[in-house]
């Protein structure tokens, strides 16, 4: 180290030149709640239970998603469709209870691949915050997509770009 | 006679109130500026949620500090524990007393100087008060009864004492030029003969580095070195007592910016123009001068922040090496050369 180097001034000056250049650079920040980063087409977010065009639930409670799930996050109970419920459920059997524990889920998308009825798919919204662990166990109400007949706009919004409608 | 004294007291009290509140507001917004500058230097945006451009952020921060729980450790000595931040704050505010903020105002048929006290030892007063600032750190760190605080306080004290020496020596050259210790005379001398930075560039560099060290700013913030001493001497402090320490640091920064512009950059002087020939009123001139002074001070505050967000902290031995083996000889060299040149010119 020469004497000039040993008082650091020259090198500090060089460093400061670099930082001041960054001062005028374009900022990388995305203003989160207003602006959102666009996800890629293959992004796997929260699950959605889909309905068909007439607003009937597609799920037939076969349990293949629960079997496929490596994290064992999915629980369901099947029930038989009664007379007069044909406008609610597409198949003769439906899921009376359908829960996904979002704390266990690893968002691998195997449930989506396993589903023979295209009833479940991963949307582009990601897991929100919650105050308690109970809140992360998503019930059927949380997962089910809005009815396309009664609420076409909500349905479209929830469907996103990834659904194989 | 009594009446004039009465008016003088009123005038000075108003001026003191004005300057103290100015320092407070500047310190408040310096915290905001610090975060903004840090963000911009790191390709971020910085606080922008509270108010437009996040301008209410300092209020939110201050409010938060006030409502935090006030903790005084059982093992601390209570009186000194409270005295520490008070001293830090008082000494930070005291320095502004001898600063000539601008040319005199003309109010109610008389000149009102914008300087609280034009004492004939002006710059010495600043040095004295700044050295008192060590006590804030020392007492605070010692009274906390925490080994990290104590270590930080010892470091801080030795750092400040070491850097006061080159700081004073760096100024000697300038004082030889002016031949007076009054702040107003120092500024006046620059208006007549050009800024001191032209005559004393080396002195300014040494002074600037020492000012960084005196303010405990990075790269010399060994007294609060977060990663080795947790939070340094204010580790045990909470609520507004912590706020006082942090506030005092920003006030110190602002005041040292003001002092530097007074000593080396012409104070309230506007460069290259003779503002007296504009023919505008004395009061307008005073206000313009004051704004010019603030601009210079803010520039230095910005440079302080710029440095902080550029370079890492010095190691303790590097700090002492730089202070004693580099800056002291440089300052001495500067003083001797200045003295020789002045002697030669006079002959």
Short mmCIF file of C-alpha atoms in Angstrom, two decimals:
data_model
loop_
_atom_site.label_atom_id
_atom_site.label_comp_id
_atom_site.label_asym_id
_atom_site.label_seq_id
_atom_site.Cartn_x
_atom_site.Cartn_y
_atom_site.Cartn_z
CA UNK A 1 0.00 0.00 0.00
CA UNK A 2 1.39 3.36 -0.97
CA UNK A 3 0.91 6.29 1.33
CA UNK A 4 -1.88 7.73 -0.82
CA UNK A 5 -3.73 4.43 -0.72
CA UNK A 6 -3.31 4.26 3.01
CA UNK A 7 -5.49 7.32 3.59
CA UNK A 8 -8.22 5.57 1.57
CA UNK A 9 -9.44 8.77 -0.07
CA UNK A 10 -8.92 7.71 -3.68
CA UNK A 11 -10.72 4.40 -3.30
CA UNK A 12 -13.52 5.92 -1.26
CA UNK A 13 -14.00 8.42 -4.07
CA UNK A 14 -14.27 5.60 -6.58
CA UNK A 15 -16.82 3.83 -4.42
CA UNK A 16 -18.87 6.96 -4.03
CA UNK A 17 -18.92 7.43 -7.77
CA UNK A 18 -20.49 4.00 -8.14
CA UNK A 19 -23.20 4.65 -5.56
CA UNK A 20 -24.11 8.06 -6.98
CA UNK A 21 -24.64 6.43 -10.35
CA UNK A 22 -27.19 4.14 -8.73
CA UNK A 23 -28.87 7.19 -7.23
CA UNK A 24 -30.15 8.13 -10.68
CA UNK A 25 -30.91 4.64 -11.92
CA UNK A 26 -34.37 3.25 -12.46
CA UNK A 27 -35.70 1.77 -9.23
CA UNK A 28 -36.48 -1.93 -9.00
CA UNK A 29 -39.35 -1.52 -6.53
CA UNK A 30 -42.81 -2.86 -7.33
CA UNK A 31 -45.44 -1.01 -5.25
CA UNK A 32 -47.04 -4.19 -4.01
CA UNK A 33 -50.72 -3.81 -3.17
CA UNK A 34 -51.32 -1.52 -6.15
CA UNK A 35 -48.85 -3.08 -8.55
CA UNK A 36 -48.31 -6.77 -8.81
CA UNK A 37 -45.55 -8.70 -10.39
CA UNK A 38 -46.88 -10.67 -13.36
CA UNK A 39 -46.42 -14.36 -12.77
CA UNK A 40 -45.35 -16.82 -15.36
CA UNK A 41 -47.94 -19.06 -17.00
CA UNK A 42 -46.83 -22.02 -14.92
CA UNK A 43 -47.03 -20.26 -11.55
CA UNK A 44 -48.75 -22.43 -8.97
CA UNK A 45 -50.73 -20.45 -6.42
CA UNK A 46 -53.78 -21.15 -4.25
CA UNK A 47 -56.18 -23.90 -5.26
CA UNK A 48 -59.53 -23.31 -6.88
CA UNK A 49 -62.37 -25.82 -7.05
CA UNK A 50 -63.88 -25.34 -10.47
CA UNK A 51 -67.46 -25.45 -11.70
CA UNK A 52 -68.77 -26.24 -15.14
CA UNK A 53 -70.56 -23.76 -17.44
CA UNK A 54 -73.91 -24.28 -15.68
CA UNK A 55 -72.40 -23.56 -12.30
CA UNK A 56 -72.32 -27.15 -11.06
CA UNK A 57 -69.40 -28.38 -9.01
CA UNK A 58 -67.13 -30.58 -11.03
CA UNK A 59 -65.65 -32.47 -8.09
CA UNK A 60 -66.87 -36.02 -7.68
CA UNK A 61 -64.96 -36.73 -4.50
CA UNK A 62 -62.95 -39.57 -6.01
CA UNK A 63 -60.06 -38.80 -3.68
CA UNK A 64 -57.35 -39.03 -6.33
CA UNK A 65 -56.04 -35.59 -5.43
CA UNK A 66 -55.74 -36.58 -1.78
CA UNK A 67 -53.87 -39.72 -2.83
CA UNK A 68 -51.58 -37.81 -5.13
CA UNK A 69 -50.81 -35.17 -2.55
CA UNK A 70 -47.26 -35.74 -1.23
CA UNK A 71 -47.83 -33.42 1.70
CA UNK A 72 -51.15 -35.00 2.66
CA UNK A 73 -52.77 -31.63 2.79
CA UNK A 74 -56.12 -32.59 1.28
CA UNK A 75 -59.00 -34.07 3.27
CA UNK A 76 -62.41 -34.82 1.85
CA UNK A 77 -65.68 -36.53 2.65
CA UNK A 78 -67.93 -37.78 -0.09
CA UNK A 79 -71.70 -37.64 -0.17
CA UNK A 80 -74.34 -38.89 -2.59
CA UNK A 81 -76.25 -36.42 -4.69
CA UNK A 82 -79.93 -36.29 -3.71
CA UNK A 83 -82.87 -35.75 -6.00
CA UNK A 84 -83.24 -32.07 -6.87
CA UNK A 85 -79.54 -31.34 -6.43
CA UNK A 86 -78.67 -31.91 -10.07
CA UNK A 87 -78.19 -28.18 -10.56
CA UNK A 88 -75.56 -28.16 -7.81
CA UNK A 89 -73.35 -31.14 -8.54
CA UNK A 90 -72.44 -32.54 -11.92
CA UNK A 91 -71.81 -36.15 -10.86
CA UNK A 92 -73.83 -38.46 -8.64
CA UNK A 93 -71.25 -38.15 -5.92
CA UNK A 94 -69.82 -34.93 -4.58
CA UNK A 95 -67.48 -33.67 -1.88
CA UNK A 96 -69.47 -32.72 1.18
CA UNK A 97 -66.33 -31.62 2.92
CA UNK A 98 -63.20 -30.54 1.12
CA UNK A 99 -60.28 -29.05 3.02
CA UNK A 100 -56.78 -28.11 2.05
CA UNK A 101 -54.30 -27.27 4.76
CA UNK A 102 -52.31 -24.47 3.18
CA UNK A 103 -49.59 -24.80 5.79
CA UNK A 104 -48.92 -28.36 4.65
CA UNK A 105 -49.41 -27.77 0.94
CA UNK A 106 -46.22 -27.45 -1.06
CA UNK A 107 -47.94 -26.16 -4.20
CA UNK A 108 -46.55 -28.96 -6.37
CA UNK A 109 -49.68 -29.17 -8.50
CA UNK A 110 -49.97 -32.97 -8.37
CA UNK A 111 -53.62 -32.68 -7.30
CA UNK A 112 -54.31 -30.77 -10.49
CA UNK A 113 -52.58 -33.44 -12.55
CA UNK A 114 -54.39 -36.26 -10.76
CA UNK A 115 -57.88 -34.81 -11.12
CA UNK A 116 -59.87 -36.67 -13.82
CA UNK A 117 -62.68 -34.10 -13.78
CA UNK A 118 -60.57 -30.93 -14.09
CA UNK A 119 -62.16 -29.89 -10.83
CA UNK A 120 -59.12 -28.56 -9.02
CA UNK A 121 -56.42 -26.33 -10.35
CA UNK A 122 -53.86 -23.94 -8.96
CA UNK A 123 -54.61 -20.27 -9.56
CA UNK A 124 -52.25 -17.31 -9.78
CA UNK A 125 -52.98 -15.87 -6.36
CA UNK A 126 -50.56 -16.79 -3.62
CA UNK A 127 -51.19 -17.56 -0.01
CA UNK A 128 -52.33 -14.56 2.04
CA UNK A 129 -51.48 -13.90 5.69
CA UNK A 130 -53.63 -15.00 8.59
CA UNK A 131 -53.78 -14.55 12.36
CA UNK A 132 -54.10 -18.20 13.33
CA UNK A 133 -53.24 -21.61 12.01
CA UNK A 134 -56.95 -22.48 11.76
CA UNK A 135 -57.27 -19.79 9.13
CA UNK A 136 -54.93 -21.62 6.85
CA UNK A 137 -57.14 -24.68 6.61
CA UNK A 138 -59.18 -23.71 3.58
CA UNK A 139 -62.72 -25.01 3.57
CA UNK A 140 -64.85 -25.65 0.54
CA UNK A 141 -66.29 -22.13 0.74
CA UNK A 142 -62.83 -20.65 0.45
CA UNK A 143 -61.83 -22.84 -2.44
CA UNK A 144 -64.94 -22.93 -4.58
CA UNK A 145 -65.00 -20.66 -7.60
CA UNK A 146 -67.92 -18.16 -7.93
CA UNK A 147 -70.92 -19.42 -9.85
CA UNK A 148 -70.51 -18.55 -13.57
CA UNK A 149 -74.26 -18.10 -13.97
CA UNK A 150 -74.89 -15.90 -10.93
CA UNK A 151 -71.55 -14.09 -10.82
CA UNK A 152 -69.88 -14.32 -14.25
CA UNK A 153 -67.42 -11.55 -13.48
CA UNK A 154 -66.17 -13.10 -10.25
CA UNK A 155 -65.95 -16.42 -12.02
CA UNK A 156 -63.82 -15.00 -14.79
CA UNK A 157 -61.55 -13.23 -12.34
CA UNK A 158 -61.06 -16.34 -10.23
CA UNK A 159 -60.56 -18.50 -13.27
CA UNK A 160 -57.46 -16.58 -14.26
CA UNK A 161 -55.40 -17.61 -17.22
CA UNK A 162 -54.49 -21.12 -16.19
CA UNK A 163 -57.85 -22.89 -16.01
CA UNK A 164 -58.61 -25.58 -18.51
CA UNK A 165 -62.26 -24.55 -18.49
CA UNK B 1 -31.24 51.02 29.69
CA UNK B 2 -33.30 48.37 31.41
CA UNK B 3 -35.71 48.40 28.49
CA UNK B 4 -32.98 47.77 25.92
CA UNK B 5 -31.74 44.84 27.97
CA UNK B 6 -35.29 43.54 28.17
CA UNK B 7 -35.71 43.77 24.40
CA UNK B 8 -32.35 42.15 23.86
CA UNK B 9 -33.37 39.22 26.04
CA UNK B 10 -36.66 38.87 24.17
CA UNK B 11 -34.90 39.07 20.81
CA UNK B 12 -32.31 36.46 21.75
CA UNK B 13 -34.92 34.15 23.26
CA UNK B 14 -36.94 34.29 20.07
CA UNK B 15 -33.86 33.62 18.01
CA UNK B 16 -32.86 30.70 20.23
CA UNK B 17 -36.34 29.25 20.01
CA UNK B 18 -36.26 29.62 16.25
CA UNK B 19 -32.87 28.00 15.84
CA UNK B 20 -33.61 25.15 18.23
CA UNK B 21 -36.87 24.34 16.52
CA UNK B 22 -35.17 24.65 13.14
CA UNK B 23 -32.51 22.15 14.24
CA UNK B 24 -35.23 19.83 15.51
CA UNK B 25 -37.22 19.95 12.30
CA UNK B 26 -34.10 19.52 10.22
CA UNK B 27 -33.06 16.53 12.35
CA UNK B 28 -36.52 15.05 11.99
CA UNK B 29 -36.44 15.30 8.26
CA UNK B 30 -32.82 14.19 8.19
CA UNK B 31 -34.03 10.78 9.35
CA UNK B 32 -36.44 10.78 6.43
CA UNK B 33 -33.72 11.97 4.07
CA UNK B 34 -31.37 9.32 5.38
CA UNK B 35 -33.82 6.57 4.50
CA UNK B 36 -34.62 8.10 1.14
CA UNK B 37 -30.94 8.56 0.24
CA UNK B 38 -30.18 5.03 1.38
CA UNK B 39 -33.01 3.70 -0.73
CA UNK B 40 -32.06 5.66 -3.82
CA UNK B 41 -28.44 4.61 -3.58
CA UNK B 42 -29.61 1.00 -3.43
CA UNK B 43 -32.07 1.22 -6.36
CA UNK B 44 -35.06 1.34 -4.04
CA UNK B 45 -37.72 3.99 -3.46
CA UNK B 46 -37.74 4.33 0.32
CA UNK B 47 -40.61 5.35 2.62
CA UNK B 48 -43.53 6.59 0.52
CA UNK B 49 -46.66 5.46 2.32
CA UNK B 50 -47.22 8.04 5.09
CA UNK B 51 -48.36 11.19 3.30
CA UNK B 52 -47.25 12.17 -0.18
CA UNK B 53 -43.75 10.89 -0.87
CA UNK B 54 -43.83 9.55 2.70
CA UNK B 55 -43.35 13.06 4.07
CA UNK B 56 -45.21 12.23 7.28
CA UNK B 57 -42.89 9.31 7.99
CA UNK B 58 -40.77 11.21 10.57
CA UNK B 59 -43.95 12.08 12.49
CA UNK B 60 -44.98 8.45 12.49
CA UNK B 61 -41.52 7.40 13.67
CA UNK B 62 -41.47 10.07 16.39
CA UNK B 63 -44.94 9.12 17.54
CA UNK B 64 -43.91 5.50 17.70
CA UNK B 65 -40.84 6.33 19.79
CA UNK B 66 -42.96 8.36 22.23
CA UNK B 67 -45.39 5.53 22.81
CA UNK B 68 -42.77 2.85 23.30
CA UNK B 69 -42.33 1.48 26.78
CA UNK B 70 -39.85 3.40 28.89
CA UNK B 71 -37.39 0.92 30.33
CA UNK B 72 -34.74 1.81 32.87
CA UNK B 73 -32.64 -1.27 33.68
CA UNK B 74 -32.62 -2.19 37.37
CA UNK B 75 -28.85 -2.47 37.44
CA UNK B 76 -28.30 0.94 35.89
CA UNK B 77 -27.67 4.09 37.87
CA UNK B 78 -30.89 5.87 37.19
CA UNK B 79 -29.81 9.50 37.41
CA UNK B 80 -26.86 9.10 35.05
CA UNK B 81 -28.90 6.87 32.78
CA UNK B 82 -31.34 9.71 32.20
CA UNK B 83 -28.60 12.34 32.16
CA UNK B 84 -26.80 10.68 29.23
CA UNK B 85 -29.29 11.35 26.43
CA UNK B 86 -30.08 14.79 27.90
CA UNK B 87 -26.41 15.76 27.68
CA UNK B 88 -26.16 14.45 24.14
CA UNK B 89 -29.16 16.52 23.14
CA UNK B 90 -28.07 19.69 24.96
CA UNK B 91 -24.57 19.68 23.53
CA UNK B 92 -25.94 19.01 20.05
CA UNK B 93 -28.21 22.04 20.32
CA UNK B 94 -25.67 24.33 22.04
CA UNK B 95 -23.26 24.45 19.11
CA UNK B 96 -25.67 26.44 17.00
CA UNK B 97 -25.35 29.42 19.39
CA UNK B 98 -22.32 30.97 17.69
CA UNK B 99 -23.29 30.29 14.08
CA UNK B 100 -23.86 33.43 12.02
CA UNK B 101 -26.95 32.33 10.11
CA UNK B 102 -27.17 35.33 7.85
CA UNK B 103 -26.76 39.08 7.50
CA UNK B 104 -28.72 41.12 10.06
CA UNK B 105 -32.44 41.61 9.69
CA UNK B 106 -33.83 45.14 9.93
CA UNK B 107 -36.83 45.09 12.24
CA UNK B 108 -38.56 47.95 14.13
CA UNK B 109 -35.88 50.43 13.14
CA UNK B 110 -32.91 48.45 14.37
CA UNK B 111 -30.57 45.75 13.14
CA UNK B 112 -31.23 42.28 14.49
CA UNK B 113 -28.19 40.04 13.99
CA UNK B 114 -29.10 36.47 13.09
CA UNK B 115 -26.57 35.06 15.49
CA UNK B 116 -27.33 34.24 19.08
CA UNK B 117 -23.91 35.16 20.46
CA UNK B 118 -21.04 36.70 18.50
CA UNK B 119 -18.43 35.79 21.09
CA UNK B 120 -14.77 36.42 20.36
CA UNK B 121 -13.87 32.74 20.88
CA UNK B 122 -16.60 31.49 18.53
CA UNK B 123 -14.84 28.52 16.98
CA UNK B 124 -13.25 27.53 20.29
CA UNK B 125 -16.72 27.48 21.81
CA UNK B 126 -17.83 25.02 19.13
CA UNK B 127 -14.85 22.80 19.81
CA UNK B 128 -15.49 22.95 23.53
CA UNK B 129 -19.15 22.00 23.23
CA UNK B 130 -18.42 19.26 20.73
CA UNK B 131 -15.91 17.72 23.15
CA UNK B 132 -18.59 17.85 25.85
CA UNK B 133 -20.65 15.64 23.55
CA UNK B 134 -18.38 12.77 24.56
CA UNK B 135 -19.94 12.85 28.02
CA UNK B 136 -23.34 12.02 26.60
CA UNK B 137 -21.94 8.82 25.13
CA UNK B 138 -19.67 8.02 28.06
CA UNK B 139 -22.26 8.54 30.79
CA UNK B 140 -24.97 6.79 28.81
CA UNK B 141 -22.80 3.79 28.06
CA UNK B 142 -21.42 3.54 31.58
CA UNK B 143 -24.70 4.03 33.41
CA UNK B 144 -26.38 1.27 31.39
CA UNK B 145 -24.34 -1.30 33.30
CA UNK B 146 -23.98 -3.41 30.19
CA UNK B 147 -20.62 -4.54 28.91
CA UNK B 148 -21.49 -3.87 25.28
CA UNK B 149 -22.62 -0.37 26.09
CA UNK B 150 -19.49 0.24 28.12
CA UNK B 151 -17.20 -1.06 25.38
CA UNK B 152 -18.96 1.09 22.83
CA UNK B 153 -18.74 4.11 25.09
CA UNK B 154 -15.01 3.59 25.60
CA UNK B 155 -14.55 3.24 21.86
CA UNK B 156 -16.64 6.27 21.12
CA UNK B 157 -14.84 8.40 23.65
CA UNK B 158 -11.37 7.45 22.49
CA UNK B 159 -12.42 7.98 18.89
CA UNK B 160 -13.82 11.42 19.53
CA UNK B 161 -10.84 12.49 21.61
CA UNK B 162 -8.43 11.21 18.94
CA UNK B 163 -10.19 12.96 16.10
CA UNK B 164 -10.58 16.28 17.90
CA UNK B 165 -6.83 16.72 17.67
CA UNK B 166 -6.47 16.65 13.86
CA UNK B 167 -9.71 18.61 13.65
CA UNK B 168 -8.26 21.44 15.68
CA UNK B 169 -4.93 21.29 13.87
CA UNK B 170 -6.66 21.37 10.49
CA UNK B 171 -8.38 24.57 11.49
CA UNK B 172 -5.17 26.28 12.62
CA UNK B 173 -4.19 27.06 9.04
CA UNK B 174 -7.54 28.71 8.47
CA UNK B 175 -7.28 30.68 11.69
CA UNK B 176 -3.84 31.89 10.65
CA UNK B 177 -5.43 33.23 7.48
CA UNK B 178 -8.27 35.00 9.26
CA UNK B 179 -6.49 36.03 12.42
CA UNK B 180 -9.70 35.91 14.43
CA UNK B 181 -11.80 33.29 16.19
CA UNK B 182 -15.13 35.05 15.71
CA UNK B 183 -17.44 33.10 13.42
CA UNK B 184 -18.83 36.30 11.91
CA UNK B 185 -15.34 37.56 11.09
CA UNK B 186 -14.44 34.20 9.52
CA UNK B 187 -17.46 34.41 7.24
CA UNK B 188 -16.87 38.11 6.49
CA UNK B 189 -13.26 37.33 5.55
CA UNK B 190 -14.49 34.86 2.95
CA UNK B 191 -16.95 37.32 1.45
CA UNK B 192 -14.05 39.76 0.99
CA UNK B 193 -11.26 37.40 -0.07
CA UNK B 194 -12.96 34.32 -1.48
CA UNK B 195 -13.91 31.07 0.16
CA UNK B 196 -11.40 29.36 2.41
CA UNK B 197 -11.74 26.10 0.52
CA UNK B 198 -9.57 27.71 -2.19
CA UNK B 199 -6.77 28.48 0.30
CA UNK B 200 -7.20 25.46 2.55
CA UNK B 201 -8.28 22.41 0.52
CA UNK B 202 -6.15 20.03 2.56
CA UNK B 203 -7.37 21.58 5.79
CA UNK B 204 -10.94 21.08 4.61
CA UNK B 205 -10.43 17.40 3.76
CA UNK B 206 -8.92 16.68 7.16
CA UNK B 207 -11.63 18.70 8.86
CA UNK B 208 -14.36 16.88 6.93
CA UNK B 209 -13.04 13.43 7.85
CA UNK B 210 -12.77 14.46 11.48
CA UNK B 211 -16.29 15.88 11.40
CA UNK B 212 -17.53 12.49 10.22
CA UNK B 213 -15.76 10.88 13.15
CA UNK B 214 -17.08 13.47 15.60
CA UNK B 215 -20.65 12.82 14.49
CA UNK B 216 -20.14 9.07 14.92
CA UNK B 217 -21.14 8.54 11.34
CA UNK B 218 -20.14 5.64 9.14
CA UNK B 219 -17.33 4.81 8.37
CA UNK B 220 -16.47 5.86 11.92
CA UNK B 221 -19.57 4.60 13.72
CA UNK B 222 -17.62 2.21 15.90
CA UNK B 223 -19.49 3.43 18.94
CA UNK B 224 -22.69 1.84 17.73
CA UNK B 225 -21.28 -0.92 15.51
CA UNK B 226 -24.47 -2.95 15.18
CA UNK B 227 -22.92 -6.25 14.28
CA UNK B 228 -20.25 -6.42 16.95
CA UNK B 229 -21.66 -4.41 19.84
CA UNK B 230 -25.36 -4.97 19.20
CA UNK B 231 -26.44 -1.37 19.36
CA UNK B 232 -23.48 0.25 21.02
CA UNK B 233 -23.84 2.72 23.84
CA UNK B 234 -27.60 3.15 23.43
CA UNK B 235 -28.37 -0.53 23.63
CA UNK B 236 -30.26 -0.33 26.93
CA UNK B 237 -32.18 2.75 25.92
CA UNK B 238 -35.76 2.68 24.81
CA UNK B 239 -38.53 5.07 23.94
CA UNK B 240 -37.69 8.76 23.62
CA UNK B 241 -34.38 8.45 25.46
CA UNK B 242 -33.17 6.39 22.53
CA UNK B 243 -34.87 8.92 20.30
CA UNK B 244 -32.80 11.68 21.91
CA UNK B 245 -29.55 9.90 21.11
CA UNK B 246 -30.57 9.32 17.52
CA UNK B 247 -31.90 12.84 17.24
CA UNK B 248 -28.72 14.31 18.69
CA UNK B 249 -26.75 12.49 16.03
CA UNK B 250 -28.76 14.08 13.26
CA UNK B 251 -28.61 17.52 14.85
CA UNK B 252 -24.85 17.11 15.12
CA UNK B 253 -24.74 16.22 11.47
CA UNK B 254 -26.72 19.30 10.49
CA UNK B 255 -24.66 21.58 12.73
CA UNK B 256 -21.37 20.22 11.44
CA UNK B 257 -22.66 20.84 7.91
CA UNK B 258 -23.41 24.42 8.94
CA UNK B 259 -20.03 24.82 10.62
CA UNK B 260 -18.24 23.50 7.55
CA UNK B 261 -20.08 25.86 5.24
CA UNK B 262 -19.28 28.73 7.64
CA UNK B 263 -15.61 27.90 7.89
CA UNK B 264 -14.77 26.82 4.35
CA UNK B 265 -17.66 27.62 2.02
CA UNK B 266 -18.45 31.22 2.78
CA UNK B 267 -21.40 30.75 5.14
CA UNK B 268 -24.31 32.80 3.80
CA UNK B 269 -22.28 34.17 0.89
CA UNK B 270 -23.54 33.56 -2.64
CA UNK B 271 -20.54 32.79 -4.87
CA UNK B 272 -19.59 34.90 -7.92
CA UNK B 273 -22.13 37.65 -7.28
CA UNK B 274 -22.20 40.77 -5.18
CA UNK B 275 -25.65 40.54 -3.69
CA UNK B 276 -25.34 43.96 -2.05
CA UNK B 277 -25.53 45.56 -5.51
CA UNK B 278 -28.93 44.02 -6.31
CA UNK B 279 -30.63 46.84 -4.51
CA UNK B 280 -33.18 44.69 -2.68
CA UNK B 281 -34.14 45.27 0.93
CA UNK B 282 -31.92 44.21 3.80
CA UNK B 283 -34.51 41.73 5.08
CA UNK B 284 -34.83 39.97 1.72
CA UNK B 285 -31.06 39.73 1.53
CA UNK B 286 -30.93 38.21 5.00
CA UNK B 287 -33.52 35.60 4.09
CA UNK B 288 -31.74 34.74 0.84
CA UNK B 289 -28.45 34.45 2.74
CA UNK B 290 -30.10 32.17 5.27
CA UNK B 291 -31.45 29.91 2.51
CA UNK B 292 -28.04 29.82 0.85
CA UNK B 293 -26.53 28.77 4.17
CA UNK B 294 -29.13 26.02 4.58
CA UNK B 295 -28.52 24.77 1.05
CA UNK B 296 -24.81 24.42 1.73
CA UNK B 297 -25.47 22.68 5.03
CA UNK B 298 -27.94 20.27 3.42
CA UNK B 299 -25.44 19.46 0.75
CA UNK B 300 -22.97 18.38 3.41
CA UNK B 301 -25.64 16.37 5.18
CA UNK B 302 -26.30 14.65 1.87
CA UNK B 303 -22.59 13.90 1.43
CA UNK B 304 -22.52 12.45 4.96
CA UNK B 305 -25.35 10.11 4.04
CA UNK B 306 -23.83 9.33 0.68
CA UNK B 307 -20.64 8.25 2.43
CA UNK B 308 -22.57 6.23 4.97
CA UNK B 309 -24.31 4.18 2.31
CA UNK B 310 -21.17 3.67 0.29
CA UNK B 311 -18.38 2.47 2.51
CA UNK B 312 -18.19 -0.10 5.28
CA UNK B 313 -17.08 0.61 8.83
CA UNK B 314 -13.40 1.00 9.64
CA UNK B 315 -11.72 -1.51 11.86
CA UNK B 316 -10.67 -0.08 15.20
CA UNK B 317 -6.94 -0.19 14.46
CA UNK B 318 -7.54 1.35 11.03
CA UNK B 319 -9.46 4.12 12.70
CA UNK B 320 -6.68 4.90 15.14
CA UNK B 321 -4.02 4.60 12.43
CA UNK B 322 -5.87 7.00 10.19
CA UNK B 323 -6.43 9.47 13.00
CA UNK B 324 -2.98 9.55 14.58
CA UNK B 325 -0.61 8.53 11.80
CA UNK B 326 -2.25 10.09 8.76
CA UNK B 327 -4.53 12.94 9.69
CA UNK B 328 -2.42 14.51 12.44
CA UNK B 329 0.71 14.73 10.24
CA UNK B 330 -1.39 16.00 7.34
CA UNK B 331 -2.95 18.68 9.50
CA UNK B 332 0.47 19.67 10.88
CA UNK B 333 1.88 19.83 7.35
CA UNK B 334 -1.02 22.02 6.29
CA UNK B 335 -0.50 24.32 9.25
CA UNK B 336 3.24 24.72 8.68
CA UNK B 337 2.89 25.35 4.96
CA UNK B 338 0.15 27.92 5.57
CA UNK B 339 2.23 29.65 8.22
CA UNK B 340 5.29 29.71 5.94
CA UNK B 341 3.32 31.11 3.00
CA UNK B 342 1.74 33.81 5.15
CA UNK B 343 5.15 34.79 6.52
CA UNK B 344 6.60 34.86 3.02
CA UNK B 345 3.75 36.99 1.68
CA UNK B 346 4.02 39.45 4.54
CA UNK B 347 7.75 39.99 4.02
#
